[in-house]
């Protein structure tokens, strides 16, 4: 087997040193019930034997070829994950052995590479969100959001979260699941494509936090200052979830508007769609809450020679020290994905990032114009970044399938994420990014016209 | 060369991408335009590439040297897996595009699930957890959901966790609303069966046990423990972090396990990536399977279907743990790894991992102090008794290894022995490498005993940084770069 | 422009330090005739302006998509370049910055990585060919072959080469071109698919060398000992060219049979087809001729601390020292391609390399069996490695085109490389390797049956 | 860790690939089976990966630091180009598959040819040469073929080459059957026009001139030289190694050039790869175009055709320089580079390259000795006069740079100045990098003048190896590993 260096000779010699007669001697503690009859391991597993690279490559390539990749068609699917162009150098750099095959930087003397990029990452996330500090990433946007709710509970010593109805239904579900088992309360409003909801009236003295999405699930953007004020008036925190971090190149930051915790899905920068994972959750907050943050943190310090260096810090928050009293059970970050994020954003810089945002908005504006012009289609989102919602005269799920048959992946039917909610059955959430061309947009409008006619 | 931060190096006018200028389309931002600049530095592509190449050169990595980090399974990461994960049909598909356009993605998830179930001897698997700890959470939630279905969630609130457990175990139990009750270990590094049995009762939701345990030992009484827990109405969560020791040889299902997470980034070699991303699917017993979270893939008559919501589910999913479907990129790598090894190769993985660990144990037990008698599984545990009176601490010993070209072993874990040194060689190290390592460790041990304290206290000396001040870092945390004050900038 | 770090401000400051008013001041020596009217450079070049990654990627991907890649069809094209499976780790490793973006190792203290693999490469090539020593690679097999002829002239102080008629026509053409300008004589025999040719009688006292191919252009293998003896009897050298180096895992080596210089195309190990380049020329000879070798050589030595290390050596043979008296004008090797070769061969090792050869031979035997069974097809090669020649009842060029229309790339019509030679117009040179499956072979036989019916 | 050779590490039974066992098909090897083993070492994949990762870590590279190596144009190598070259439509196509199945390959070659012709202002280009020196050979062969067509090949046998030329120039002329006649340089580092004119005559085939020349200077009289050569019936070969200084600003066609090779691995950034592969297409004037070698791509009415043999050619190809069609992999990278820059970006490349060189020249001319007056092109040439009396040689100075984290500049070339130090920063270095470099060079120069010989004589000290014994290496060449003698092996 190509990955196993020991030869039969090696094994015999080593058994001799150990003083064992056979491999079985080393597994002597395994109970009888868990040993295969007559030691016939092969029969115990209904699995094929080892295969060469060529054979594995063929089998997996055949599987992959059955999927329609985003780059091969006019593509407008968003709702929490976005198709962007990632520069080739990003993937090259994250595959460097020293990044790819290293462990968590617990030995800082030989991990300054990882630690320094984490420090750069934290700074970038703080800048993008308009917050003081950020952690070294979470699994993804949805789990970051749920962790934010838990953190708000710790900070406020309350345990009720109020969720905007236009929070991504998956994010809501993750919060509800976590809260259910932790014994916390969740009040979630109804979805409303107009964005009109009275959150303020839901906030009371038991409320630890209000969670809103920006741009919201339907793509709508609006000022959060009033919600922040309403939350703060009751001693609650405002948590803002950003599904599309590229929007921060064009929009006012949640930090600007009074958010206490900002979480985001960072996939758009540096990371592929990957059918949903791995992604990278961004998590930022105000300085004063730093010791209640979940997840890894990298901090600056000096070595014994007085040279600047970086270490993982504030680990007394974490499970490997605090065990059941930790701020979270989390033990991994999304290391390589945040490296990809950091590199891509370093390449973009101020000029590139703001321009990328402008191009995304432009692409969406052009698409909105094209789809609005299709007979029967209604644009429901007056202000948006790179995603908006349309109403179609036919059920959205059917429209999307019909478009797919025509080779256009036209967005997400709201009903897929809000099953059973009749009010959204004719809504499609449509995303556009810098990768879409005029031809893509024209193809969408033409296909939609056909489907609806 | 000291490597500056990108923020110290960038210039406003520089940029590492070329994007076309936007046309002058009327914006529809509704007055929410950003105020002022973001504050990001501008760098050209050559500067960015060099910066990150140089940073990488400050890291140790399994590709560059031996990484005997106990409990982390730092094995070789095949590049075929990276190539497969980057096939556009896997990497460039969206989690919410119509499922009719991603039959291959469902097939991949289903096929990986099949391997995991077959290897563990379990009837179900929840694929979506994003890491080991997340998988633990999933398992405990399933247990709690099962208890709820039995109407016992309110009364069964205690979870038993051995002292030697990973910190994630108690942290997870707490996050799931349970109280944690520690079980002591015996002299031989295993669960104290009598103490354990004494703790059983009507308020026990279950036990979280790592097997092979964190002392590197197989829990001989595991079947008895499982049976006892089950008799008392509880469930058995098995921490699968050490599955590498038994994969292809022992099915956890045969040991009475109800739930076990599998770290794809350990046993199945998806790269650690400096701390993630991982993936932690959880296999489940018949008792817990109905409560597996959304989403999941089912097969009816050979046709695969993605179930994303309760309405479409025939079971009782306890909820949802993540947006979307889990770590697809890691699934591809893991399946590529499994197919490459096959069942014969995976068994050889476990055997060689255990053989390598025992070889290290046997070769070093006379110069260091092995914590327990008898053969170990895939990790060899030593403690600091051999350093007694030398003035050298476990940490110093570990740091001295760095100057010899090795990543240190795991230190001070598990907590059940003093000054623990936990060595996990994995199966992808050659005998030559082990012999060199053994020689080095023996030399260090002799050196410590001979009183050469300086070799340890000052270590490491050959690294990009020497020992760092972690105390100040934690006391006055500096967690981000901030622009220098104007006066300093003018200097 | 993303690759250019200087900002407009930088440029102004730097011009100031230099004491120049504008960029034009630095180009003051350019004659008027070579300056565009009114300094309008953009108008002087009919070329587009700079483009982003996304745009370049799209344009080049569209071009690439027009080609039929070998991996996408049943593929049997050889005649000097072969489709093999290269393990994924090879391409990963050669892309490491420290290999990819370093220069020729003229500063050995900071080039031990390159130098050590060259030393390993030289050893591998010597082992494979059965020779004493090898150089650090040439551009490709054909130029290596031509350099071998030049070297034989230097060694023997004669200047006539005798070429087997079954030497690859391209190799022959390269030798003839080089020789023509250098004033050397070439006698080339007629091609003969049977392999029967009387080379011995062409060798005389003016002959510096005999060049034969092994396996020959038609795939035939035969003992070279007699030719070696005949050459040596006249004081001439035997040069053996190997188009498919994988054959050395199954066949007797030229070194074994008395060759004095062995050249080979190394593409098959570690390197992609690349539509013909870059490839890697292998060049091996006997110890006594080492100072007459062309190309780079890496040698073992010690540093001032007595540690083993490697350097480029015997550079007094080379152009940068000897100028017009150099053994060759060559100045580059095929560095990264020989790294790929070295890594792939290291992965294969003895077991893998010999098994790979066995699988190639097996694949060709199975294919020969399948094609022999097609009515009208005649197998002309009694002994072969992974390539053989068939005769078809229709013109070979038409057959190949017709097969291509059916999605099978069935080999090379001999007429493509020997235009005007009527004797070969119905011959197809067919190669098979480990990548061909039973389905591929069946598809070929079926398509051929149709084409010939 | 000392890194052993793979031959010292391998074991017979180990293997880094998994290949299926061959079926037992009757072989058809005709009795030519190999006798005995090859002698290759067996290693598993993890061992191979680690070996080559570790080897790489002993190398310096442009990705990791400044590489001011004169005449080599060590600029940034964009990864987009690597990605494009690996598209299966380019990398996985065979040179002899039917041309009807590779229209995109012909299009790529044709498009690259168009860029090269437009940038050089020349009407034709031969694409197949595999490197710069190979391109030189192609150019001289074309000249010789043209002379032959004129019936003057027998009489015009002398080629004029300036003293400052790259060694490849005279070596190439000799390989092509010409005799070489050296032209001296003037005090200001350029061709001595009078001396040159004196050498012209009926036996002159042409001149080989590098422009900008190897002293980093533009040959002011280049037009006069070209005209004079032409008047005397010869041709003008221009060595295009330094094209980076003028790309997008000056067309060699406007300077009277008849042939010029273009190092795609210099100006157009295909990676140097530790010494290759390169690519050296040659642009040709009307006079030489008909003699361009096989194969080539032509366009008739928009349809591209690959001409591979004389029979199919409308012209008079002088022959063939390589099997197949040239360095396709490099063509893709170069075109990707050109398209990314566009004509505006390429002009900026030249300007920034020249600006960077002049900035280094201006900043260091007071502490080192600039060899010539006035602005340079993309290289700054210094000589060792500033080291006079210090006991420090150019080589020592270069080696001391290594300990400061820099790759040395080119030393002892060109030959026309004493102890030459040729610095080519390229356009992809930032002002910050140049400022740091300038500071370091000034510090070294001061150090040498202050008598700190040890800093130079002992350098480098921080490298994987210190200075190596090249004399013994050449005197008793050891060019391959050989197994240890049995007696030693038994030790």
JSON list of C-alpha atoms in Angstrom, two decimals, chain C residues 39-159:
[
{"chain": "C", "resi": 39, "resn": "UNK", "atom": "CA", "xyz": [5.01, 59.04, -28.00]},
{"chain": "C", "resi": 40, "resn": "UNK", "atom": "CA", "xyz": [1.72, 57.21, -28.53]},
{"chain": "C", "resi": 41, "resn": "UNK", "atom": "CA", "xyz": [2.79, 53.73, -27.54]},
{"chain": "C", "resi": 42, "resn": "UNK", "atom": "CA", "xyz": [-0.71, 52.31, -27.39]},
{"chain": "C", "resi": 43, "resn": "UNK", "atom": "CA", "xyz": [-1.26, 53.04, -31.03]},
{"chain": "C", "resi": 44, "resn": "UNK", "atom": "CA", "xyz": [2.04, 51.47, -31.95]},
{"chain": "C", "resi": 45, "resn": "UNK", "atom": "CA", "xyz": [0.88, 48.04, -30.84]},
{"chain": "C", "resi": 46, "resn": "UNK", "atom": "CA", "xyz": [-2.22, 46.36, -32.17]},
{"chain": "C", "resi": 47, "resn": "UNK", "atom": "CA", "xyz": [-2.80, 44.50, -28.93]},
{"chain": "C", "resi": 48, "resn": "UNK", "atom": "CA", "xyz": [-5.49, 44.63, -26.27]},
{"chain": "C", "resi": 49, "resn": "UNK", "atom": "CA", "xyz": [-4.99, 46.25, -22.86]},
{"chain": "C", "resi": 50, "resn": "UNK", "atom": "CA", "xyz": [-4.51, 44.34, -19.62]},
{"chain": "C", "resi": 51, "resn": "UNK", "atom": "CA", "xyz": [-7.21, 41.96, -18.40]},
{"chain": "C", "resi": 52, "resn": "UNK", "atom": "CA", "xyz": [-8.17, 40.42, -15.09]},
{"chain": "C", "resi": 53, "resn": "UNK", "atom": "CA", "xyz": [-7.70, 36.80, -14.15]},
{"chain": "C", "resi": 54, "resn": "UNK", "atom": "CA", "xyz": [-11.31, 35.93, -14.75]},
{"chain": "C", "resi": 55, "resn": "UNK", "atom": "CA", "xyz": [-11.22, 37.22, -18.33]},
{"chain": "C", "resi": 56, "resn": "UNK", "atom": "CA", "xyz": [-7.91, 35.53, -19.18]},
{"chain": "C", "resi": 57, "resn": "UNK", "atom": "CA", "xyz": [-9.04, 32.30, -17.57]},
{"chain": "C", "resi": 58, "resn": "UNK", "atom": "CA", "xyz": [-12.24, 32.35, -19.62]},
{"chain": "C", "resi": 59, "resn": "UNK", "atom": "CA", "xyz": [-10.50, 33.02, -22.92]},
{"chain": "C", "resi": 60, "resn": "UNK", "atom": "CA", "xyz": [-7.84, 30.36, -22.47]},
{"chain": "C", "resi": 61, "resn": "UNK", "atom": "CA", "xyz": [-10.25, 27.80, -21.05]},
{"chain": "C", "resi": 62, "resn": "UNK", "atom": "CA", "xyz": [-12.43, 28.27, -24.12]},
{"chain": "C", "resi": 63, "resn": "UNK", "atom": "CA", "xyz": [-9.41, 27.62, -26.35]},
{"chain": "C", "resi": 64, "resn": "UNK", "atom": "CA", "xyz": [-8.42, 24.54, -24.37]},
{"chain": "C", "resi": 65, "resn": "UNK", "atom": "CA", "xyz": [-11.95, 23.19, -24.52]},
{"chain": "C", "resi": 66, "resn": "UNK", "atom": "CA", "xyz": [-11.70, 22.96, -28.30]},
{"chain": "C", "resi": 67, "resn": "UNK", "atom": "CA", "xyz": [-9.11, 20.22, -28.02]},
{"chain": "C", "resi": 68, "resn": "UNK", "atom": "CA", "xyz": [-9.84, 16.55, -27.42]},
{"chain": "C", "resi": 69, "resn": "UNK", "atom": "CA", "xyz": [-7.81, 15.62, -24.36]},
{"chain": "C", "resi": 70, "resn": "UNK", "atom": "CA", "xyz": [-6.21, 12.20, -24.19]},
{"chain": "C", "resi": 71, "resn": "UNK", "atom": "CA", "xyz": [-7.95, 11.35, -20.95]},
{"chain": "C", "resi": 72, "resn": "UNK", "atom": "CA", "xyz": [-11.39, 11.92, -22.42]},
{"chain": "C", "resi": 73, "resn": "UNK", "atom": "CA", "xyz": [-11.31, 9.22, -25.12]},
{"chain": "C", "resi": 74, "resn": "UNK", "atom": "CA", "xyz": [-9.90, 5.77, -25.85]},
{"chain": "C", "resi": 75, "resn": "UNK", "atom": "CA", "xyz": [-6.37, 6.87, -26.60]},
{"chain": "C", "resi": 76, "resn": "UNK", "atom": "CA", "xyz": [-3.58, 4.98, -28.40]},
{"chain": "C", "resi": 77, "resn": "UNK", "atom": "CA", "xyz": [-1.28, 7.66, -29.80]},
{"chain": "C", "resi": 78, "resn": "UNK", "atom": "CA", "xyz": [2.44, 7.24, -29.22]},
{"chain": "C", "resi": 79, "resn": "UNK", "atom": "CA", "xyz": [5.39, 7.49, -31.62]},
{"chain": "C", "resi": 80, "resn": "UNK", "atom": "CA", "xyz": [7.59, 9.33, -29.20]},
{"chain": "C", "resi": 81, "resn": "UNK", "atom": "CA", "xyz": [5.23, 10.63, -26.51]},
{"chain": "C", "resi": 82, "resn": "UNK", "atom": "CA", "xyz": [3.01, 8.54, -24.27]},
{"chain": "C", "resi": 83, "resn": "UNK", "atom": "CA", "xyz": [-0.04, 8.96, -22.10]},
{"chain": "C", "resi": 84, "resn": "UNK", "atom": "CA", "xyz": [0.67, 7.64, -18.60]},
{"chain": "C", "resi": 85, "resn": "UNK", "atom": "CA", "xyz": [-0.85, 8.21, -15.21]},
{"chain": "C", "resi": 86, "resn": "UNK", "atom": "CA", "xyz": [1.27, 10.56, -13.11]},
{"chain": "C", "resi": 87, "resn": "UNK", "atom": "CA", "xyz": [0.66, 10.44, -9.34]},
{"chain": "C", "resi": 88, "resn": "UNK", "atom": "CA", "xyz": [-0.88, 13.61, -7.92]},
{"chain": "C", "resi": 89, "resn": "UNK", "atom": "CA", "xyz": [2.00, 14.19, -5.54]},
{"chain": "C", "resi": 90, "resn": "UNK", "atom": "CA", "xyz": [4.38, 14.75, -8.45]},
{"chain": "C", "resi": 91, "resn": "UNK", "atom": "CA", "xyz": [2.63, 17.83, -9.73]},
{"chain": "C", "resi": 92, "resn": "UNK", "atom": "CA", "xyz": [2.13, 19.06, -6.20]},
{"chain": "C", "resi": 93, "resn": "UNK", "atom": "CA", "xyz": [5.82, 18.83, -5.39]},
{"chain": "C", "resi": 94, "resn": "UNK", "atom": "CA", "xyz": [7.14, 20.39, -8.58]},
{"chain": "C", "resi": 95, "resn": "UNK", "atom": "CA", "xyz": [4.91, 23.38, -7.94]},
{"chain": "C", "resi": 96, "resn": "UNK", "atom": "CA", "xyz": [6.58, 24.13, -4.64]},
{"chain": "C", "resi": 97, "resn": "UNK", "atom": "CA", "xyz": [7.86, 27.68, -4.92]},
{"chain": "C", "resi": 98, "resn": "UNK", "atom": "CA", "xyz": [11.37, 26.65, -3.97]},
{"chain": "C", "resi": 99, "resn": "UNK", "atom": "CA", "xyz": [11.59, 24.36, -7.00]},
{"chain": "C", "resi": 100, "resn": "UNK", "atom": "CA", "xyz": [9.38, 26.23, -9.44]},
{"chain": "C", "resi": 101, "resn": "UNK", "atom": "CA", "xyz": [10.73, 29.72, -9.00]},
{"chain": "C", "resi": 102, "resn": "UNK", "atom": "CA", "xyz": [14.43, 29.15, -8.47]},
{"chain": "C", "resi": 103, "resn": "UNK", "atom": "CA", "xyz": [17.15, 29.66, -11.05]},
{"chain": "C", "resi": 104, "resn": "UNK", "atom": "CA", "xyz": [19.87, 27.32, -12.24]},
{"chain": "C", "resi": 105, "resn": "UNK", "atom": "CA", "xyz": [21.81, 26.28, -9.12]},
{"chain": "C", "resi": 106, "resn": "UNK", "atom": "CA", "xyz": [24.88, 28.41, -9.70]},
{"chain": "C", "resi": 107, "resn": "UNK", "atom": "CA", "xyz": [24.98, 29.34, -6.01]},
{"chain": "C", "resi": 108, "resn": "UNK", "atom": "CA", "xyz": [25.23, 25.88, -4.49]},
{"chain": "C", "resi": 109, "resn": "UNK", "atom": "CA", "xyz": [24.97, 27.00, -0.88]},
{"chain": "C", "resi": 110, "resn": "UNK", "atom": "CA", "xyz": [21.34, 27.96, -1.42]},
{"chain": "C", "resi": 111, "resn": "UNK", "atom": "CA", "xyz": [20.53, 25.42, -4.13]},
{"chain": "C", "resi": 112, "resn": "UNK", "atom": "CA", "xyz": [21.18, 22.06, -2.50]},
{"chain": "C", "resi": 113, "resn": "UNK", "atom": "CA", "xyz": [17.58, 21.07, -3.12]},
{"chain": "C", "resi": 114, "resn": "UNK", "atom": "CA", "xyz": [17.90, 21.34, -6.87]},
{"chain": "C", "resi": 115, "resn": "UNK", "atom": "CA", "xyz": [21.40, 19.92, -6.89]},
{"chain": "C", "resi": 116, "resn": "UNK", "atom": "CA", "xyz": [20.59, 16.86, -4.84]},
{"chain": "C", "resi": 117, "resn": "UNK", "atom": "CA", "xyz": [17.64, 15.92, -7.02]},
{"chain": "C", "resi": 118, "resn": "UNK", "atom": "CA", "xyz": [19.80, 16.36, -10.12]},
{"chain": "C", "resi": 119, "resn": "UNK", "atom": "CA", "xyz": [22.30, 13.95, -8.58]},
{"chain": "C", "resi": 120, "resn": "UNK", "atom": "CA", "xyz": [19.49, 11.51, -7.90]},
{"chain": "C", "resi": 121, "resn": "UNK", "atom": "CA", "xyz": [18.17, 12.02, -11.42]},
{"chain": "C", "resi": 122, "resn": "UNK", "atom": "CA", "xyz": [21.57, 11.32, -12.96]},
{"chain": "C", "resi": 123, "resn": "UNK", "atom": "CA", "xyz": [21.82, 8.13, -10.93]},
{"chain": "C", "resi": 124, "resn": "UNK", "atom": "CA", "xyz": [18.33, 7.01, -11.94]},
{"chain": "C", "resi": 125, "resn": "UNK", "atom": "CA", "xyz": [19.04, 7.61, -15.63]},
{"chain": "C", "resi": 126, "resn": "UNK", "atom": "CA", "xyz": [22.30, 5.68, -15.44]},
{"chain": "C", "resi": 127, "resn": "UNK", "atom": "CA", "xyz": [20.51, 2.76, -13.76]},
{"chain": "C", "resi": 128, "resn": "UNK", "atom": "CA", "xyz": [17.64, 2.72, -16.24]},
{"chain": "C", "resi": 129, "resn": "UNK", "atom": "CA", "xyz": [19.86, 2.76, -19.29]},
{"chain": "C", "resi": 130, "resn": "UNK", "atom": "CA", "xyz": [22.54, 0.50, -17.91]},
{"chain": "C", "resi": 131, "resn": "UNK", "atom": "CA", "xyz": [25.21, 3.15, -18.39]},
{"chain": "C", "resi": 132, "resn": "UNK", "atom": "CA", "xyz": [27.90, 4.60, -16.12]},
{"chain": "C", "resi": 133, "resn": "UNK", "atom": "CA", "xyz": [26.88, 8.24, -15.98]},
{"chain": "C", "resi": 134, "resn": "UNK", "atom": "CA", "xyz": [24.17, 10.59, -17.12]},
{"chain": "C", "resi": 135, "resn": "UNK", "atom": "CA", "xyz": [23.84, 14.33, -17.38]},
{"chain": "C", "resi": 136, "resn": "UNK", "atom": "CA", "xyz": [21.25, 16.59, -15.77]},
{"chain": "C", "resi": 137, "resn": "UNK", "atom": "CA", "xyz": [18.94, 16.37, -18.80]},
{"chain": "C", "resi": 138, "resn": "UNK", "atom": "CA", "xyz": [18.51, 17.89, -22.25]},
{"chain": "C", "resi": 139, "resn": "UNK", "atom": "CA", "xyz": [15.56, 19.62, -23.94]},
{"chain": "C", "resi": 140, "resn": "UNK", "atom": "CA", "xyz": [14.01, 16.38, -25.16]},
{"chain": "C", "resi": 141, "resn": "UNK", "atom": "CA", "xyz": [14.81, 13.04, -26.73]},
{"chain": "C", "resi": 142, "resn": "UNK", "atom": "CA", "xyz": [15.34, 14.39, -30.23]},
{"chain": "C", "resi": 143, "resn": "UNK", "atom": "CA", "xyz": [17.82, 17.11, -29.31]},
{"chain": "C", "resi": 144, "resn": "UNK", "atom": "CA", "xyz": [19.56, 14.73, -26.94]},
{"chain": "C", "resi": 145, "resn": "UNK", "atom": "CA", "xyz": [19.98, 12.38, -29.87]},
{"chain": "C", "resi": 146, "resn": "UNK", "atom": "CA", "xyz": [21.46, 15.10, -32.04]},
{"chain": "C", "resi": 147, "resn": "UNK", "atom": "CA", "xyz": [23.81, 16.14, -29.23]},
{"chain": "C", "resi": 148, "resn": "UNK", "atom": "CA", "xyz": [24.88, 12.50, -28.94]},
{"chain": "C", "resi": 149, "resn": "UNK", "atom": "CA", "xyz": [25.90, 12.51, -32.60]},
{"chain": "C", "resi": 150, "resn": "UNK", "atom": "CA", "xyz": [27.92, 15.69, -32.08]},
{"chain": "C", "resi": 151, "resn": "UNK", "atom": "CA", "xyz": [29.54, 14.15, -29.05]},
{"chain": "C", "resi": 152, "resn": "UNK", "atom": "CA", "xyz": [30.44, 11.00, -30.97]},
{"chain": "C", "resi": 153, "resn": "UNK", "atom": "CA", "xyz": [32.12, 13.22, -33.57]},
{"chain": "C", "resi": 154, "resn": "UNK", "atom": "CA", "xyz": [34.21, 14.82, -30.82]},
{"chain": "C", "resi": 155, "resn": "UNK", "atom": "CA", "xyz": [35.11, 11.50, -29.22]},
{"chain": "C", "resi": 156, "resn": "UNK", "atom": "CA", "xyz": [36.07, 9.80, -32.49]},
{"chain": "C", "resi": 157, "resn": "UNK", "atom": "CA", "xyz": [37.29, 12.92, -34.30]},
{"chain": "C", "resi": 158, "resn": "UNK", "atom": "CA", "xyz": [35.24, 11.72, -37.26]},
{"chain": "C", "resi": 159, "resn": "UNK", "atom": "CA", "xyz": [32.15, 13.32, -38.65]}
]
